[in-house]
Coordinates of C-alpha atoms in Angstrom, one line a residue:
Chain A
M15 CA 45.5 -88.8 21.5
D16 CA 42.9 -87.4 19.1
N17 CA 44.6 -84.1 18.7
L18 CA 46.5 -85.9 15.9
K19 CA 43.8 -84.6 13.6
I20 CA 44.8 -81.0 14.3
I21 CA 48.4 -81.8 13.6
E22 CA 47.6 -83.3 10.2
L23 CA 45.7 -80.2 9.1
K24 CA 48.6 -78.1 10.4
A25 CA 51.2 -80.1 8.4
G26 CA 49.3 -79.3 5.2
I27 CA 49.1 -75.6 6.0
L28 CA 52.8 -75.6 7.0
G29 CA 53.9 -77.3 3.7
Q30 CA 52.0 -74.8 1.6
N31 CA 53.5 -72.0 3.7
D32 CA 57.0 -73.3 3.3
R33 CA 56.6 -73.1 -0.5
D34 CA 55.1 -69.6 -0.3
A35 CA 58.0 -68.5 2.0
A36 CA 60.7 -69.8 -0.4
A37 CA 59.0 -68.0 -3.3
L38 CA 58.8 -64.7 -1.3
R39 CA 62.5 -65.1 -0.3
R40 CA 63.5 -65.3 -4.0
E41 CA 61.3 -62.3 -4.9
L42 CA 62.8 -60.2 -2.1
A43 CA 66.4 -61.1 -3.2
E44 CA 65.5 -60.0 -6.8
Q45 CA 64.1 -56.6 -5.6
G46 CA 66.9 -56.1 -3.1
T47 CA 64.8 -56.0 0.1
F48 CA 66.4 -57.5 3.2
L49 CA 63.6 -58.8 5.3
V50 CA 64.2 -59.5 9.0
N51 CA 61.5 -61.2 11.2
V52 CA 61.5 -60.1 14.8
M53 CA 59.8 -62.4 17.3
S54 CA 59.4 -62.4 21.1
S55 CA 56.9 -62.7 24.0
P56 CA 54.4 -59.9 24.5
G57 CA 56.2 -56.9 26.1
S58 CA 59.8 -57.9 25.5
G59 CA 60.5 -54.6 23.7
K60 CA 60.2 -55.3 20.0
T61 CA 59.0 -51.9 19.1
T62 CA 61.4 -50.0 21.3
T63 CA 64.3 -52.0 19.9
L64 CA 63.2 -51.3 16.3
V65 CA 62.9 -47.5 17.1
S66 CA 66.6 -47.7 18.3
V67 CA 67.6 -49.5 15.1
I68 CA 65.8 -46.9 12.9
R69 CA 67.7 -44.2 14.8
A70 CA 71.0 -46.0 14.3
L71 CA 70.6 -47.0 10.6
G72 CA 67.8 -44.8 9.2
K73 CA 70.1 -42.2 7.6
K74 CA 72.1 -44.9 5.7
Y75 CA 69.3 -47.2 4.6
T76 CA 65.6 -46.9 3.7
I77 CA 63.9 -48.8 6.5
G78 CA 60.3 -50.2 6.5
V79 CA 58.5 -51.8 9.4
M80 CA 55.5 -54.1 9.3
E81 CA 53.7 -54.1 12.6
A82 CA 51.6 -57.3 13.2
D83 CA 49.0 -56.8 15.8
I84 CA 45.8 -58.5 16.5
D85 CA 43.8 -55.4 16.8
S86 CA 45.6 -52.2 17.9
D87 CA 47.8 -49.7 15.9
V88 CA 49.8 -48.3 18.8
D89 CA 53.2 -49.7 17.5
A90 CA 52.8 -48.6 13.9
R91 CA 52.3 -45.0 15.1
T92 CA 55.4 -45.2 17.2
I93 CA 57.4 -46.4 14.2
L94 CA 56.1 -43.7 12.0
E95 CA 57.1 -41.1 14.6
A96 CA 60.6 -42.6 14.6
G97 CA 60.9 -41.8 10.9
A98 CA 60.5 -45.1 9.1
K99 CA 57.9 -46.4 6.6
S100 CA 55.3 -48.4 8.5
V101 CA 52.3 -50.6 7.8
Q102 CA 50.0 -52.1 10.4
L103 CA 48.9 -55.7 9.7
H104 CA 45.8 -56.6 11.6
T105 CA 45.9 -60.4 12.0
G106 CA 42.3 -60.6 13.1
G107 CA 43.0 -62.9 16.0
M108 CA 45.7 -65.0 14.2
C109 CA 48.6 -65.9 16.4
H110 CA 51.3 -65.6 13.8
L111 CA 52.1 -64.3 10.4
D112 CA 52.6 -66.6 7.4
A113 CA 54.4 -65.9 4.2
E114 CA 51.4 -64.7 2.2
M115 CA 50.4 -62.2 4.9
T116 CA 54.0 -61.0 4.9
R117 CA 54.0 -60.6 1.1
Q118 CA 50.9 -58.3 1.4
G119 CA 52.7 -56.2 4.0
V120 CA 55.9 -55.9 1.9
R121 CA 53.9 -54.8 -1.1
A122 CA 52.1 -52.2 0.9
L123 CA 55.4 -50.8 2.2
G124 CA 56.9 -50.2 -1.2
Q125 CA 60.7 -50.1 -1.9
A126 CA 63.0 -50.3 1.1
D127 CA 66.6 -51.6 1.7
M128 CA 65.7 -53.2 5.1
V129 CA 62.2 -54.3 6.2
F130 CA 61.5 -55.5 9.7
L131 CA 58.5 -57.6 10.5
E132 CA 57.4 -57.2 14.1
N133 CA 55.6 -60.5 14.5
V134 CA 52.8 -61.2 16.9
G135 CA 54.0 -61.3 20.5
N136 CA 54.1 -65.1 20.9
L137 CA 57.0 -67.6 21.5
V138 CA 55.2 -70.6 20.0
C139 CA 53.3 -70.2 16.7
P140 CA 55.4 -67.6 14.9
A141 CA 58.4 -70.0 15.1
E142 CA 56.4 -72.6 13.1
Y143 CA 55.7 -70.3 10.1
D144 CA 58.5 -69.3 7.8
T145 CA 57.7 -65.7 6.8
G146 CA 60.2 -65.6 3.9
A147 CA 62.6 -63.5 5.9
A148 CA 66.3 -63.5 5.2
R149 CA 67.1 -63.5 9.0
N150 CA 65.1 -64.3 12.2
I151 CA 65.7 -62.4 15.4
T152 CA 64.3 -63.5 18.8
I153 CA 64.2 -60.9 21.6
L154 CA 64.3 -62.3 25.2
S155 CA 63.9 -59.7 28.0
I156 CA 65.5 -60.1 31.4
P157 CA 62.3 -60.2 33.4
E158 CA 61.1 -63.3 31.5
G159 CA 63.9 -65.4 32.9
D160 CA 66.8 -67.4 31.5
D161 CA 64.8 -70.6 31.2
K162 CA 62.8 -69.5 28.1
P163 CA 65.1 -71.2 25.5
A164 CA 64.5 -74.6 27.3
K165 CA 60.7 -74.0 27.4
Y166 CA 60.2 -72.6 23.8
P167 CA 62.8 -74.7 21.9
L168 CA 61.6 -74.2 18.3
M169 CA 61.7 -70.4 18.7
Y170 CA 65.4 -70.6 19.6
Q171 CA 66.2 -73.2 16.9
V172 CA 64.9 -71.0 14.1
C173 CA 66.6 -67.7 15.0
D174 CA 69.9 -66.3 13.8
L175 CA 70.3 -63.8 16.6
V176 CA 69.0 -63.7 20.2
V177 CA 68.8 -60.1 21.5
V178 CA 68.7 -60.0 25.4
N179 CA 66.8 -56.8 26.2
K180 CA 66.1 -54.8 29.3
M181 CA 69.7 -55.3 30.5
D182 CA 69.2 -52.1 32.6
T183 CA 66.9 -54.2 34.9
A184 CA 69.3 -57.1 35.4
A185 CA 69.9 -56.2 39.0
Y186 CA 66.3 -56.7 40.0
F187 CA 65.8 -60.1 38.4
D188 CA 67.4 -63.5 38.9
F189 CA 68.7 -63.8 35.4
D190 CA 72.0 -65.6 34.7
M191 CA 73.5 -64.7 31.4
E192 CA 75.8 -67.8 31.4
R193 CA 72.8 -70.1 32.0
C194 CA 70.9 -68.2 29.2
T195 CA 73.8 -68.6 26.8
A196 CA 74.1 -72.3 27.5
A197 CA 70.4 -72.8 27.1
V198 CA 70.3 -70.9 23.8
H199 CA 73.3 -72.9 22.4
R200 CA 71.8 -76.2 23.4
Q201 CA 68.9 -75.4 21.0
N202 CA 71.0 -73.6 18.4
P203 CA 74.9 -73.6 18.6
K204 CA 75.2 -71.0 15.8
A205 CA 72.9 -68.4 17.4
V206 CA 74.6 -65.1 18.2
I207 CA 73.6 -63.5 21.5
L208 CA 73.6 -59.7 22.0
P209 CA 72.7 -58.1 25.4
I210 CA 71.1 -54.6 24.9
S211 CA 68.9 -52.1 26.6
A212 CA 66.6 -50.4 24.1
K213 CA 65.7 -48.0 26.8
T214 CA 69.3 -46.8 27.7
G215 CA 70.9 -47.5 24.3
E216 CA 73.3 -50.1 25.7
G217 CA 74.3 -52.6 22.9
I218 CA 72.4 -50.8 20.1
S219 CA 75.5 -50.1 18.1
A220 CA 76.5 -53.8 18.3
L221 CA 73.0 -54.7 17.1
A222 CA 73.2 -52.2 14.3
Q223 CA 76.6 -53.6 13.3
W224 CA 75.2 -57.2 13.3
L225 CA 72.4 -56.0 11.0
E226 CA 74.7 -54.3 8.6
E227 CA 77.0 -57.3 8.4
A228 CA 74.0 -59.6 7.9
Y229 CA 72.7 -57.2 5.2
R230 CA 76.1 -57.3 3.4
S231 CA 76.4 -61.1 3.5
W232 CA 72.8 -61.5 2.3
K233 CA 73.6 -59.2 -0.7
E234 CA 76.5 -61.4 -1.5
E235 CA 74.4 -64.6 -1.2
A236 CA 71.7 -63.0 -3.4
H237 CA 74.3 -62.3 -6.2
D238 CA 75.8 -65.8 -6.2
Chain B
M19 CA 42.9 -62.9 1.9
D20 CA 43.4 -66.6 1.4
N21 CA 44.0 -67.2 5.1
L22 CA 40.2 -67.6 5.2
K23 CA 40.9 -71.3 4.7
I24 CA 42.8 -71.5 8.0
I25 CA 40.0 -69.8 9.8
E26 CA 37.4 -72.2 8.5
L27 CA 39.3 -75.2 9.7
K28 CA 39.8 -73.5 13.0
A29 CA 36.1 -72.8 13.4
G30 CA 35.3 -76.6 13.1
I31 CA 38.0 -77.4 15.7
L32 CA 36.8 -74.7 18.0
G33 CA 33.1 -75.9 17.8
Q34 CA 34.1 -79.5 18.7
N35 CA 36.2 -78.1 21.5
D36 CA 33.4 -76.0 22.9
R37 CA 31.3 -79.2 23.2
D38 CA 34.1 -81.1 24.8
A39 CA 34.7 -78.3 27.3
A40 CA 31.0 -78.0 28.3
A41 CA 31.0 -81.8 28.9
L42 CA 34.2 -81.7 31.0
R43 CA 32.8 -78.8 33.0
R44 CA 29.7 -80.9 33.9
E45 CA 31.9 -83.9 34.8
L46 CA 34.1 -81.8 37.1
A47 CA 31.0 -80.3 38.8
E48 CA 29.7 -83.8 39.5
Q49 CA 33.1 -85.0 40.9
G50 CA 33.6 -81.8 42.9
T51 CA 36.8 -80.6 41.3
F52 CA 37.1 -76.9 40.9
L53 CA 39.3 -76.3 37.8
V54 CA 41.1 -73.0 37.3
N55 CA 42.9 -72.2 34.0
V56 CA 45.9 -69.9 34.5
M57 CA 47.2 -68.1 31.4
S58 CA 49.9 -65.5 30.7
S59 CA 52.8 -64.5 28.5
P60 CA 56.0 -66.6 28.9
G61 CA 57.8 -65.5 32.1
S62 CA 55.0 -63.7 33.8
G63 CA 55.3 -65.8 36.9
K64 CA 52.6 -68.5 36.6
T65 CA 54.5 -71.2 38.5
T66 CA 55.8 -68.9 41.2
T67 CA 52.2 -67.6 41.8
L68 CA 50.9 -71.1 42.0
V69 CA 53.6 -72.1 44.5
S70 CA 52.4 -69.1 46.7
V71 CA 48.8 -70.3 46.3
I72 CA 49.7 -73.8 47.3
R73 CA 51.4 -72.5 50.4
A74 CA 48.4 -70.4 51.3
L75 CA 45.6 -73.0 50.6
G76 CA 47.4 -76.3 50.6
K77 CA 46.5 -77.3 54.2
K78 CA 42.8 -76.6 53.7
Y79 CA 42.3 -78.1 50.3
T80 CA 43.7 -80.9 48.2
I81 CA 45.4 -79.1 45.3
G82 CA 46.5 -80.4 42.0
V83 CA 48.5 -78.6 39.3
M84 CA 48.7 -79.5 35.6
E85 CA 51.8 -78.0 34.0
A86 CA 51.5 -77.6 30.2
D87 CA 54.9 -77.2 28.6
I88 CA 56.0 -77.8 25.1
D89 CA 58.9 -79.9 26.1
S90 CA 60.5 -79.3 29.6
D91 CA 59.4 -80.5 33.1
V92 CA 61.0 -77.7 35.2
D93 CA 57.7 -76.3 36.4
A94 CA 56.1 -79.6 37.4
R95 CA 59.2 -80.4 39.6
T96 CA 58.9 -77.0 41.3
I97 CA 55.2 -77.7 42.0
L98 CA 55.9 -81.1 43.5
E99 CA 58.5 -79.6 45.8
A100 CA 55.8 -77.1 47.0
G101 CA 53.7 -80.0 48.1
A102 CA 50.9 -80.3 45.6
K103 CA 50.0 -83.1 43.2
S104 CA 51.4 -82.4 39.8
V105 CA 51.3 -83.7 36.3
Q106 CA 53.4 -82.5 33.3
L107 CA 51.5 -82.3 30.1
H108 CA 53.8 -82.2 27.1
T109 CA 52.0 -80.4 24.3
G110 CA 54.4 -81.6 21.6
G111 CA 54.7 -78.1 20.1
M112 CA 51.0 -77.2 20.5
C113 CA 50.5 -73.6 21.4
H114 CA 47.5 -74.1 23.8
L115 CA 45.5 -76.8 25.6
D116 CA 42.1 -77.9 24.5
A117 CA 39.4 -79.6 26.6
E118 CA 40.4 -83.1 25.7
M119 CA 44.0 -82.6 26.7
T120 CA 42.8 -81.0 29.9
R121 CA 40.6 -84.0 30.6
Q122 CA 43.6 -86.4 30.2
G123 CA 45.5 -84.2 32.8
V124 CA 42.6 -84.1 35.3
R125 CA 42.3 -88.0 35.1
A126 CA 46.0 -88.4 35.6
L127 CA 46.0 -86.2 38.7
G128 CA 43.2 -88.1 40.5
Q129 CA 40.9 -86.6 43.2
A130 CA 41.5 -83.0 44.2
D131 CA 39.4 -80.1 45.5
M132 CA 41.1 -77.4 43.3
V133 CA 43.0 -78.1 40.2
F134 CA 45.1 -75.4 38.5
L135 CA 46.0 -75.7 34.8
E136 CA 49.1 -73.8 34.0
N137 CA 48.5 -73.2 30.3
V138 CA 51.2 -72.7 27.7
G139 CA 52.8 -69.2 28.0
N140 CA 51.0 -67.4 25.2
L141 CA 48.5 -64.5 25.2
V142 CA 46.8 -65.5 21.9
C143 CA 45.9 -69.2 21.3
P144 CA 45.0 -70.3 24.9
A145 CA 42.3 -67.6 24.9
E146 CA 40.5 -69.3 22.0
Y147 CA 40.3 -72.8 23.5
D148 CA 37.8 -73.3 26.3
T149 CA 39.5 -75.9 28.6
G150 CA 36.4 -76.7 30.6
A151 CA 37.7 -74.7 33.6
A152 CA 35.2 -73.1 36.1
R153 CA 37.3 -69.9 36.2
N154 CA 40.0 -68.3 34.0
I155 CA 42.9 -66.2 35.4
T156 CA 45.2 -64.1 33.3
I157 CA 48.5 -63.0 34.8
L158 CA 50.1 -59.8 33.5
S159 CA 53.5 -58.9 34.9
I160 CA 54.7 -55.3 35.3
P161 CA 57.6 -55.5 32.9
E162 CA 55.3 -56.5 30.0
G163 CA 53.6 -53.0 30.1
D164 CA 50.1 -51.7 30.7
D165 CA 49.2 -51.9 27.0
K166 CA 48.8 -55.7 26.9
P167 CA 45.0 -55.7 27.4
A168 CA 44.6 -53.5 24.3
K169 CA 46.9 -55.7 22.2
Y170 CA 45.6 -59.1 23.3
P171 CA 41.9 -58.3 23.7
L172 CA 40.4 -61.9 23.7
M173 CA 42.7 -63.0 26.5
Y174 CA 41.2 -60.2 28.7
Q175 CA 37.7 -60.8 27.5
V176 CA 37.7 -64.5 28.6
C177 CA 39.2 -64.1 32.1
D178 CA 37.5 -63.6 35.4
L179 CA 40.5 -62.3 37.3
V180 CA 43.6 -60.4 36.2
V181 CA 46.5 -60.9 38.5
V182 CA 49.1 -58.1 38.1
N183 CA 52.4 -59.7 39.1
K184 CA 55.9 -58.5 39.9
M185 CA 54.6 -55.4 41.8
D186 CA 58.0 -55.3 43.6
T187 CA 59.6 -54.1 40.3
A188 CA 57.0 -51.3 39.6
A189 CA 59.6 -48.6 40.3
Y190 CA 61.8 -49.7 37.4
F191 CA 59.1 -49.8 34.7
D192 CA 56.8 -47.3 33.2
F193 CA 53.6 -49.2 34.2
D194 CA 50.5 -47.1 35.0
M195 CA 48.0 -49.2 37.1
E196 CA 45.1 -46.8 36.3
R197 CA 45.8 -47.1 32.6
C198 CA 46.0 -50.9 33.0
T199 CA 42.7 -51.0 34.9
A200 CA 41.0 -48.9 32.3
A201 CA 42.4 -51.1 29.5
V202 CA 41.2 -54.3 31.2
H203 CA 37.8 -52.9 31.8
R204 CA 37.4 -51.7 28.2
Q205 CA 37.7 -55.4 27.3
N206 CA 35.9 -56.9 30.2
P207 CA 34.0 -54.6 32.7
K208 CA 33.5 -57.5 35.1
A209 CA 37.1 -58.6 35.5
V210 CA 38.6 -58.3 39.0
I211 CA 42.2 -56.9 39.1
L212 CA 44.6 -58.0 41.9
P213 CA 48.1 -56.6 42.2
I214 CA 50.6 -59.1 43.7
S215 CA 54.2 -60.0 44.0
A216 CA 54.6 -63.8 44.0
K217 CA 58.3 -63.1 45.0
T218 CA 57.7 -61.0 48.1
G219 CA 54.2 -62.4 49.0
E220 CA 52.4 -59.0 48.5
G221 CA 48.7 -59.6 47.6
I222 CA 48.9 -63.4 48.0
S223 CA 46.3 -63.5 50.8
A224 CA 43.9 -61.4 48.6
L225 CA 44.4 -63.9 45.8
A226 CA 43.8 -66.8 48.1
Q227 CA 40.7 -65.1 49.4
W228 CA 39.4 -64.6 45.8
L229 CA 40.0 -68.3 45.0
E230 CA 38.2 -69.5 48.2
E231 CA 35.2 -67.2 47.4
A232 CA 35.2 -68.4 43.8
Y233 CA 35.4 -72.0 45.0
R234 CA 32.4 -71.5 47.3
S235 CA 30.2 -69.8 44.8
W236 CA 31.1 -72.5 42.2
K237 CA 30.0 -75.2 44.7
E238 CA 26.7 -73.4 45.1
E239 CA 26.3 -73.1 41.3
A240 CA 27.1 -76.8 41.0
H241 CA 24.4 -77.8 43.5
D242 CA 21.7 -75.6 41.8

């Protein structure tokens, strides 16, 4: 197949990006900023979940959010209203963020304890580009179906936490949590799975607890 | 920004692909195969919608389906069971299909009146690559929200038809059909919008009718 040509170009870009991401991760450890990359399909509830997290942790930590969007600024305004620092990153048609774009966003935000990167809604490309984040979260929403981990394997291989959102709609969809859990663990045996509903608040305290524990263990790693 | 480099590489790839797509479109017109490219987010119901279309039109037309998937073959098996010809295209991690990959799929399928390409579940990259299809359909499902046309503008600019799926779940989500229609038409005033539920069968006859009319007008165009 002559799409080999495309793959070779991509390998070069990815290699450079991996080096940029490793450098950014070191810089963020030095300045004490815990960066979390949040990925999902379009419409899985990334922004609503982040608003819930800001409400749960915003008094204890300085939180910043980078909103990656191709063109609009709806989500950044929602985050600002929730009381966190926010910058809108316009990707200009790009399907993912790379480490250099992430660095620009972190600089624009200024000092923060925790920074969340809301990546472009896409289960394919964002998984290929290391952003320099300390942790990766993938949100899967109930209406998308429990077969997504099998269909988008890399996304589930690179994440530390799978948040299963829109649990309040579980009765209306044929979504089997056991099948989902098995499918996630086939890709990634270490992934933690947390069911939530960003709309009703179900599971948000468990998510906040996971984030606080991840923040603490990252701080310890950073000081080693 | 030094992501300019990436964009230049992409422009070269896109230019070559546009030429390949135009050539494939001519070949398909000569052999009488009406190719429809179906795009959406992951989990919007592409396969279920295609199964409904096969049931509605499969006795009148020879139908083939190309299932693009990164790795799995779940959807191709479902399509085979519904009674249509089917090939599974493994993209090997690629986030979209281009015209050359589509050509390989069409050849593998053999003769058919209508061929549907179920593209990779992704609202960004597939919109950038002309597959050589005669028509493009975008499926938007109710749980994803009515703001998707504003957030993924190119996807809505390149499509002829927007199918709004999972209408049976409309009561459980804050989805405003008027807001959706306005958002689609801001990107693409000519786009037709059809609400359906692939699960209950609502709107499938209207979708089948749209496809038959598109097929007939394409045949007339092809003979001009």
